[in-house]
PDB file of C-alpha atoms in Angstrom:
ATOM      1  CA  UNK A  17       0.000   0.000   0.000  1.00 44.00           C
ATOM      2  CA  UNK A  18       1.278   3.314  -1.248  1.00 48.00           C
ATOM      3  CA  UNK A  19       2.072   5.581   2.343  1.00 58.00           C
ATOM      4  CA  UNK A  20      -0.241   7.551   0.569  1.00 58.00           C
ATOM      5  CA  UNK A  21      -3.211   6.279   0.205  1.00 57.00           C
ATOM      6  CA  UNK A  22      -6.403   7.295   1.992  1.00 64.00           C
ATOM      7  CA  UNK A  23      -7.463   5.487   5.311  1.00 82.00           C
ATOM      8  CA  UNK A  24     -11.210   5.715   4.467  1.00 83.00           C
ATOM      9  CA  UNK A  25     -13.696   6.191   2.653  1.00 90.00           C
ATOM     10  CA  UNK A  26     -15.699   9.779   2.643  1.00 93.00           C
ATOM     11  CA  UNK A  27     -19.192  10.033   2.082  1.00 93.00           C
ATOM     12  CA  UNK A  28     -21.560  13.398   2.689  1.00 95.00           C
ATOM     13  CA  UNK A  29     -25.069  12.309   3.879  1.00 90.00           C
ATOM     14  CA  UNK A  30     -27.437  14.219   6.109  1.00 92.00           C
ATOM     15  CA  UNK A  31     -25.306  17.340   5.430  1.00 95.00           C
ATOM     16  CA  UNK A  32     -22.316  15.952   7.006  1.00 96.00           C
ATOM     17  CA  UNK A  33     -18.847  13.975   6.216  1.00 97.00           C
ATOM     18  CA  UNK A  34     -18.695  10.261   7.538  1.00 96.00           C
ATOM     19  CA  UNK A  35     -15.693   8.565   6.858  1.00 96.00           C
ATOM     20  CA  UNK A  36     -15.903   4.601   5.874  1.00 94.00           C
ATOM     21  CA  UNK A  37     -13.266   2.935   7.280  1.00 93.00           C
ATOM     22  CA  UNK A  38     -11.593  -0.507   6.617  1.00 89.00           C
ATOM     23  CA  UNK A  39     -11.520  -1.472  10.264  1.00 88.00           C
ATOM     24  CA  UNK A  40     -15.627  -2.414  10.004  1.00 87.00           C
ATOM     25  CA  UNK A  41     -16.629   1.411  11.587  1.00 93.00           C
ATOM     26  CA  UNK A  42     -18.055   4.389  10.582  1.00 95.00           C
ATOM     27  CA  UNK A  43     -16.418   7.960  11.951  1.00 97.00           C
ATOM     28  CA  UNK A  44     -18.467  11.239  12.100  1.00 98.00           C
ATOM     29  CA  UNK A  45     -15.723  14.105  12.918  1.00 97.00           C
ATOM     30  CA  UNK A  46     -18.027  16.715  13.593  1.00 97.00           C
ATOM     31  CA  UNK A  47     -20.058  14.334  16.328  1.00 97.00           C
ATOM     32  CA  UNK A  48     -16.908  13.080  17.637  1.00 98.00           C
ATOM     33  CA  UNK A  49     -18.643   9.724  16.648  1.00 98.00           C
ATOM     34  CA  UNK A  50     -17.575   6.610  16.255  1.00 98.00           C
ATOM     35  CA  UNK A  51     -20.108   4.033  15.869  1.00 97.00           C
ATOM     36  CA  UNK A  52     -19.589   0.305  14.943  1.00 94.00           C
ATOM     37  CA  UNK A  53     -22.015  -2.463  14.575  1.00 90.00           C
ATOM     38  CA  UNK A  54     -22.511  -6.618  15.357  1.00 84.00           C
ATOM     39  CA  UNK A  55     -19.495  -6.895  17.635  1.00 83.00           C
ATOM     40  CA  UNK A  56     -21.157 -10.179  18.555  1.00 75.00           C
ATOM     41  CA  UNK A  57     -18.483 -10.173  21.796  1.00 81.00           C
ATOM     42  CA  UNK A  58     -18.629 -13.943  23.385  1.00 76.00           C
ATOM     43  CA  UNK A  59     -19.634 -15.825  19.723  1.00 69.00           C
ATOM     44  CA  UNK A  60     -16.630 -17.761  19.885  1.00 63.00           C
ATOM     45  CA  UNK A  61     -17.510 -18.614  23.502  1.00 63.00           C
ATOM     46  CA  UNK A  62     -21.045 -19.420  22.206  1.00 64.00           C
ATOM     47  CA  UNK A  63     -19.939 -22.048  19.776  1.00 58.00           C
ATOM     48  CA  UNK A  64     -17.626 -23.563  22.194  1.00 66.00           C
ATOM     49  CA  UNK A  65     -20.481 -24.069  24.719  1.00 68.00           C
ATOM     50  CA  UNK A  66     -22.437 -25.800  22.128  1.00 71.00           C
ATOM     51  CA  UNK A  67     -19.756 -28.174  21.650  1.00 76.00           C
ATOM     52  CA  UNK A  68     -18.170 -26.246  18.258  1.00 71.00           C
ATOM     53  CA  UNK A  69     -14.517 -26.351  17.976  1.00 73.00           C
ATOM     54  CA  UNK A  70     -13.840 -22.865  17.086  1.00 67.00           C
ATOM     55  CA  UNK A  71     -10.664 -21.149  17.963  1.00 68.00           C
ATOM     56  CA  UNK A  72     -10.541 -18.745  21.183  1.00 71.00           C
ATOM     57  CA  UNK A  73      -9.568 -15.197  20.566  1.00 69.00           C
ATOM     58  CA  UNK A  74     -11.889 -13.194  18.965  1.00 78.00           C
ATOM     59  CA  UNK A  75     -13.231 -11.143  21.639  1.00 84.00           C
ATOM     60  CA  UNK A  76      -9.781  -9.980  22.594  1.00 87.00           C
ATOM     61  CA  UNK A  77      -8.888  -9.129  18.353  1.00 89.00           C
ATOM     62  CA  UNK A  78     -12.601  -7.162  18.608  1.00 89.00           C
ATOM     63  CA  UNK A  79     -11.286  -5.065  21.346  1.00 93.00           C
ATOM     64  CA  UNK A  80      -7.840  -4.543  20.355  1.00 93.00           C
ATOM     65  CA  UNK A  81      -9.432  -3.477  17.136  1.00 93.00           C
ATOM     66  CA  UNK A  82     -11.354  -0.471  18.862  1.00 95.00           C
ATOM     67  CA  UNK A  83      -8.414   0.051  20.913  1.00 96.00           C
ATOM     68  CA  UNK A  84      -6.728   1.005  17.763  1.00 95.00           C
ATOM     69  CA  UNK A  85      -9.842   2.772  16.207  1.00 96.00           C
ATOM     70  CA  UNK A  86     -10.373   5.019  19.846  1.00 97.00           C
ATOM     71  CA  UNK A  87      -6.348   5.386  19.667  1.00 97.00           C
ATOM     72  CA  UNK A  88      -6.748   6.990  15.928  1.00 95.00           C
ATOM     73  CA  UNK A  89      -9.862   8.934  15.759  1.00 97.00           C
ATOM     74  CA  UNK A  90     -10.205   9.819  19.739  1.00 98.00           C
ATOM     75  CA  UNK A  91     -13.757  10.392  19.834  1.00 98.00           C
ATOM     76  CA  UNK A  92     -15.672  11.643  22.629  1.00 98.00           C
ATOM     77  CA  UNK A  93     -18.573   8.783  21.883  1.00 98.00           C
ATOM     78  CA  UNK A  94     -18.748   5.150  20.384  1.00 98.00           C
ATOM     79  CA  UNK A  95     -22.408   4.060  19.493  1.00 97.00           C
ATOM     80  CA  UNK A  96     -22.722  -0.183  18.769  1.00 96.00           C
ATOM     81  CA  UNK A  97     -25.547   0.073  16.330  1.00 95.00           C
ATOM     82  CA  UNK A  98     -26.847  -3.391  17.897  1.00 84.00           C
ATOM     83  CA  UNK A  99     -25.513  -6.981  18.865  1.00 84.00           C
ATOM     84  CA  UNK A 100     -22.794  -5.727  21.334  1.00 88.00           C
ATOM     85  CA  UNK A 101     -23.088  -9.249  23.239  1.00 83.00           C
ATOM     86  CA  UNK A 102     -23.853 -12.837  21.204  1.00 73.00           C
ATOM     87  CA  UNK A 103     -25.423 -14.892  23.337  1.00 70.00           C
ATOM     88  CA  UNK A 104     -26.131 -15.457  26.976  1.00 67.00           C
ATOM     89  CA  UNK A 105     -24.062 -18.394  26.886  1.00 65.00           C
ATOM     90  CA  UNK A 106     -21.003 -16.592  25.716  1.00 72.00           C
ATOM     91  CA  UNK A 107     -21.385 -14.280  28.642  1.00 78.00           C
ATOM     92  CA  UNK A 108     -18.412 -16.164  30.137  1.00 81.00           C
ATOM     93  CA  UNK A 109     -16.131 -14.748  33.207  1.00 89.00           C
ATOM     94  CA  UNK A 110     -13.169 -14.706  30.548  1.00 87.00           C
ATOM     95  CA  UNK A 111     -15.695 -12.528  28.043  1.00 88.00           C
ATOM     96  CA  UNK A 112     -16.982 -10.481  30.603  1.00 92.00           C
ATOM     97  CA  UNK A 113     -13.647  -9.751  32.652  1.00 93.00           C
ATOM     98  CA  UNK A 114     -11.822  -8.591  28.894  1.00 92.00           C
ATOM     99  CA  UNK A 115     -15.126  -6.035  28.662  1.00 93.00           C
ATOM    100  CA  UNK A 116     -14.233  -4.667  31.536  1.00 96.00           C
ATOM    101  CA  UNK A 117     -10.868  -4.108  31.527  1.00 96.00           C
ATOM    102  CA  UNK A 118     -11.147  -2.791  28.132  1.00 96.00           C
ATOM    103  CA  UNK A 119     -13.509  -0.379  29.406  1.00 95.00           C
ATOM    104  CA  UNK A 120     -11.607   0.921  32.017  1.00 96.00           C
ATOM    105  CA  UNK A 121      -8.844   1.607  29.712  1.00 96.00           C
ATOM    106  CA  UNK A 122     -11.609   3.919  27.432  1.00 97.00           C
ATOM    107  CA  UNK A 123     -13.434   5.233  30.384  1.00 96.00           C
ATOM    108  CA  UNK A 124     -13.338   8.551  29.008  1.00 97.00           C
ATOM    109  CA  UNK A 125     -15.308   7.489  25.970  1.00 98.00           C
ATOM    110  CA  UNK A 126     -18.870   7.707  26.642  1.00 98.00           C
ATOM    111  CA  UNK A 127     -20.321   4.355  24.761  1.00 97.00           C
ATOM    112  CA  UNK A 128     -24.317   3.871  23.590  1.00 97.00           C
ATOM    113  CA  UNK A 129     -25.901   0.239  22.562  1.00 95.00           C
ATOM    114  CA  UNK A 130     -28.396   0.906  20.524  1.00 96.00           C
ATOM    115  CA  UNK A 131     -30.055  -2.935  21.319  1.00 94.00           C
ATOM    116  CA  UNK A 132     -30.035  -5.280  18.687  1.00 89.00           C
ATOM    117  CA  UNK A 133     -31.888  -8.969  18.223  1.00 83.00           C
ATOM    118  CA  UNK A 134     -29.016 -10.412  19.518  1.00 74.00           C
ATOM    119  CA  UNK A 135     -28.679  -8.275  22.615  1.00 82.00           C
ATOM    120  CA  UNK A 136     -32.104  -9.173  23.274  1.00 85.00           C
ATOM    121  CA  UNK A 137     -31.197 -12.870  24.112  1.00 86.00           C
ATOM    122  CA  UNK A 138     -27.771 -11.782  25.774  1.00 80.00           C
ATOM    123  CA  UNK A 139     -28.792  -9.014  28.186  1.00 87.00           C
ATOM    124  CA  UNK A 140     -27.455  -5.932  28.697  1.00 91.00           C
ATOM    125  CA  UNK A 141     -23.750  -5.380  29.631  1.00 92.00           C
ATOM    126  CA  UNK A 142     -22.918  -5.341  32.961  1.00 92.00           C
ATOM    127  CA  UNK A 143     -23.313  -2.116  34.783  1.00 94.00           C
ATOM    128  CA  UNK A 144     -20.003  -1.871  35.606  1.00 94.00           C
ATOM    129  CA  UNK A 145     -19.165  -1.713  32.092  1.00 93.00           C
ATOM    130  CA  UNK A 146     -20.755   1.527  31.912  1.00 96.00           C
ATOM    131  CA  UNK A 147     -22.383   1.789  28.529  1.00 96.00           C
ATOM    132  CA  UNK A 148     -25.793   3.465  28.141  1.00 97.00           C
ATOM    133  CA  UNK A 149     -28.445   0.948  26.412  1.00 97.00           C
ATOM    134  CA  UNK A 150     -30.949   2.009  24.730  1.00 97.00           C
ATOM    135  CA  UNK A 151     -33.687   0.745  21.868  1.00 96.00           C
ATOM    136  CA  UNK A 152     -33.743   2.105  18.488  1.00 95.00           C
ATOM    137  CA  UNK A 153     -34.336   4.946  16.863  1.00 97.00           C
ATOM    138  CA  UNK A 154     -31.803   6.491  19.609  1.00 97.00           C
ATOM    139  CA  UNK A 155     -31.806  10.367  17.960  1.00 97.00           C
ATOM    140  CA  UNK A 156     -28.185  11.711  17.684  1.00 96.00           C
ATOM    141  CA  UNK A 157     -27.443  14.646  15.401  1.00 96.00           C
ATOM    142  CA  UNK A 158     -29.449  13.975  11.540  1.00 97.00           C
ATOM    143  CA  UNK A 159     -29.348  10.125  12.289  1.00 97.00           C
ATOM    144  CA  UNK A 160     -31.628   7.835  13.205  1.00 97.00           C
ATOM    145  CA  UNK A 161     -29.254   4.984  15.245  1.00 97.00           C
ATOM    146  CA  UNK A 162     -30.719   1.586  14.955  1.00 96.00           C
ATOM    147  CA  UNK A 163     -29.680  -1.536  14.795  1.00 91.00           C
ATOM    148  CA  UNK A 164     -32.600  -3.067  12.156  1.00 91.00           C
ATOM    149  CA  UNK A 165     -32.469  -1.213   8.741  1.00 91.00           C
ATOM    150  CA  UNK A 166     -35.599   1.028   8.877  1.00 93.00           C
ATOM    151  CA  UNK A 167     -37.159   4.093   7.775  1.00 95.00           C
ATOM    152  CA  UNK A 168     -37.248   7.216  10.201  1.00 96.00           C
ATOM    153  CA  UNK A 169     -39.726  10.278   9.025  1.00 96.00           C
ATOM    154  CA  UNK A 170     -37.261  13.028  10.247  1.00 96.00           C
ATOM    155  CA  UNK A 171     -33.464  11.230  10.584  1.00 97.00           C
ATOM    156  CA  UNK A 172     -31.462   9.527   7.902  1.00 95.00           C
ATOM    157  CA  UNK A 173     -31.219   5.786   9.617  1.00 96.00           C
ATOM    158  CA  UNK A 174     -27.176   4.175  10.418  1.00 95.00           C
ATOM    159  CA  UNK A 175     -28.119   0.476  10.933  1.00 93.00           C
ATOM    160  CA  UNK A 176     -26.078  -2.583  11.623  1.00 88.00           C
ATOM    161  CA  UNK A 177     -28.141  -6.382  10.956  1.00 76.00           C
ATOM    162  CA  UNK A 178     -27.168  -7.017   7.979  1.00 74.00           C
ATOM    163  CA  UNK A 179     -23.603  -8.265   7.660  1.00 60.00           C
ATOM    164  CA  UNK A 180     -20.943  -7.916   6.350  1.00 58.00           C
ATOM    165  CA  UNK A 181     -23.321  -5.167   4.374  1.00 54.00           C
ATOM    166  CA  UNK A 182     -23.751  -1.580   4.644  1.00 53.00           C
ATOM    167  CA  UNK A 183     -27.172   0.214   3.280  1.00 55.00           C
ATOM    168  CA  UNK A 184     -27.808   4.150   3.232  1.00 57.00           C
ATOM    169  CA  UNK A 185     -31.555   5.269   2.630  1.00 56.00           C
TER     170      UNK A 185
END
């Protein structure tokens, strides 16, 4: 890759510039937004307590993954457009100790779930975890955050679901 080529993607929608990015997130510079979708933290865990033999790891490549994206863009907020947590069963000490600590680490950054179907069977994240959960819409700025692809009468809609797609209405 050429040291200059761009790191995103930039698209204007809803009168402002959101940036694509290759690390699976969506930045909004003038909302000091980051938002990401389908995290699905715990899947691997999930499969493994079904009897699956799928390798271990994933949670902690998710969260070095943000650690990266928080180290680059520094925002003041990350939004998870839905399916923070997989399951209930991947809810294990291991999952849930790796949350926190990465948490503590980006304490700074206020964090929104905007709940998905997933996080529906899961649960919320602990409270210690401190992230605000809320149901779709959740209004912030021109855009509708949800987790579903939807219409919204008055916001243009940023929704997660379908993966590994993206769709702007």
């Amino acid at each position: 890759m050429s040291p200059h080529a761009p790191t995103h993607a930039t698209v204007h929608w809803a009168g402002e510039a959101l940036h694509l990015l290759p690390a699976h997130a969506l930045w909004w510079p003038a909302g000091e937004t980051l938002f990401i979708a389908d995290l699905h933290l715990g899947k691997a865990a999930s499969y493994r307590a079904l009897g699956q033999p799928v390798p271990g790891g994933t949670t902690q490549d998710n969260l070095a993954r943000l650690d990266a994206l928080i180290g680059q863009h520094r925002p003041q907020r990350l939004v998870c457009l839905g399916d923070f947590l997989h399951a209930a069963s991947g809810r294990t000490p291991s999952v849930l100790a790796a949350l926190i600590a990465w948490r503590e680490r980006h304490h700074h950054v206020a964090m929104t779930l905007v709940r998905g179907n997933h996080d529906d069977r899961a649960g919320d994240p602990p409270p210690e975890a401190d992230i605000e959960v809320v149901d779709e819409p959740w209004l912030r700025g021109p855009f509708a955050c949800c987790h579903h692809p939807q219409s919204h009468p008055t916001h243009f809609v940023l929704a997660g679901h379908l993966h590994p797609a993206c769709q702007l209405q």
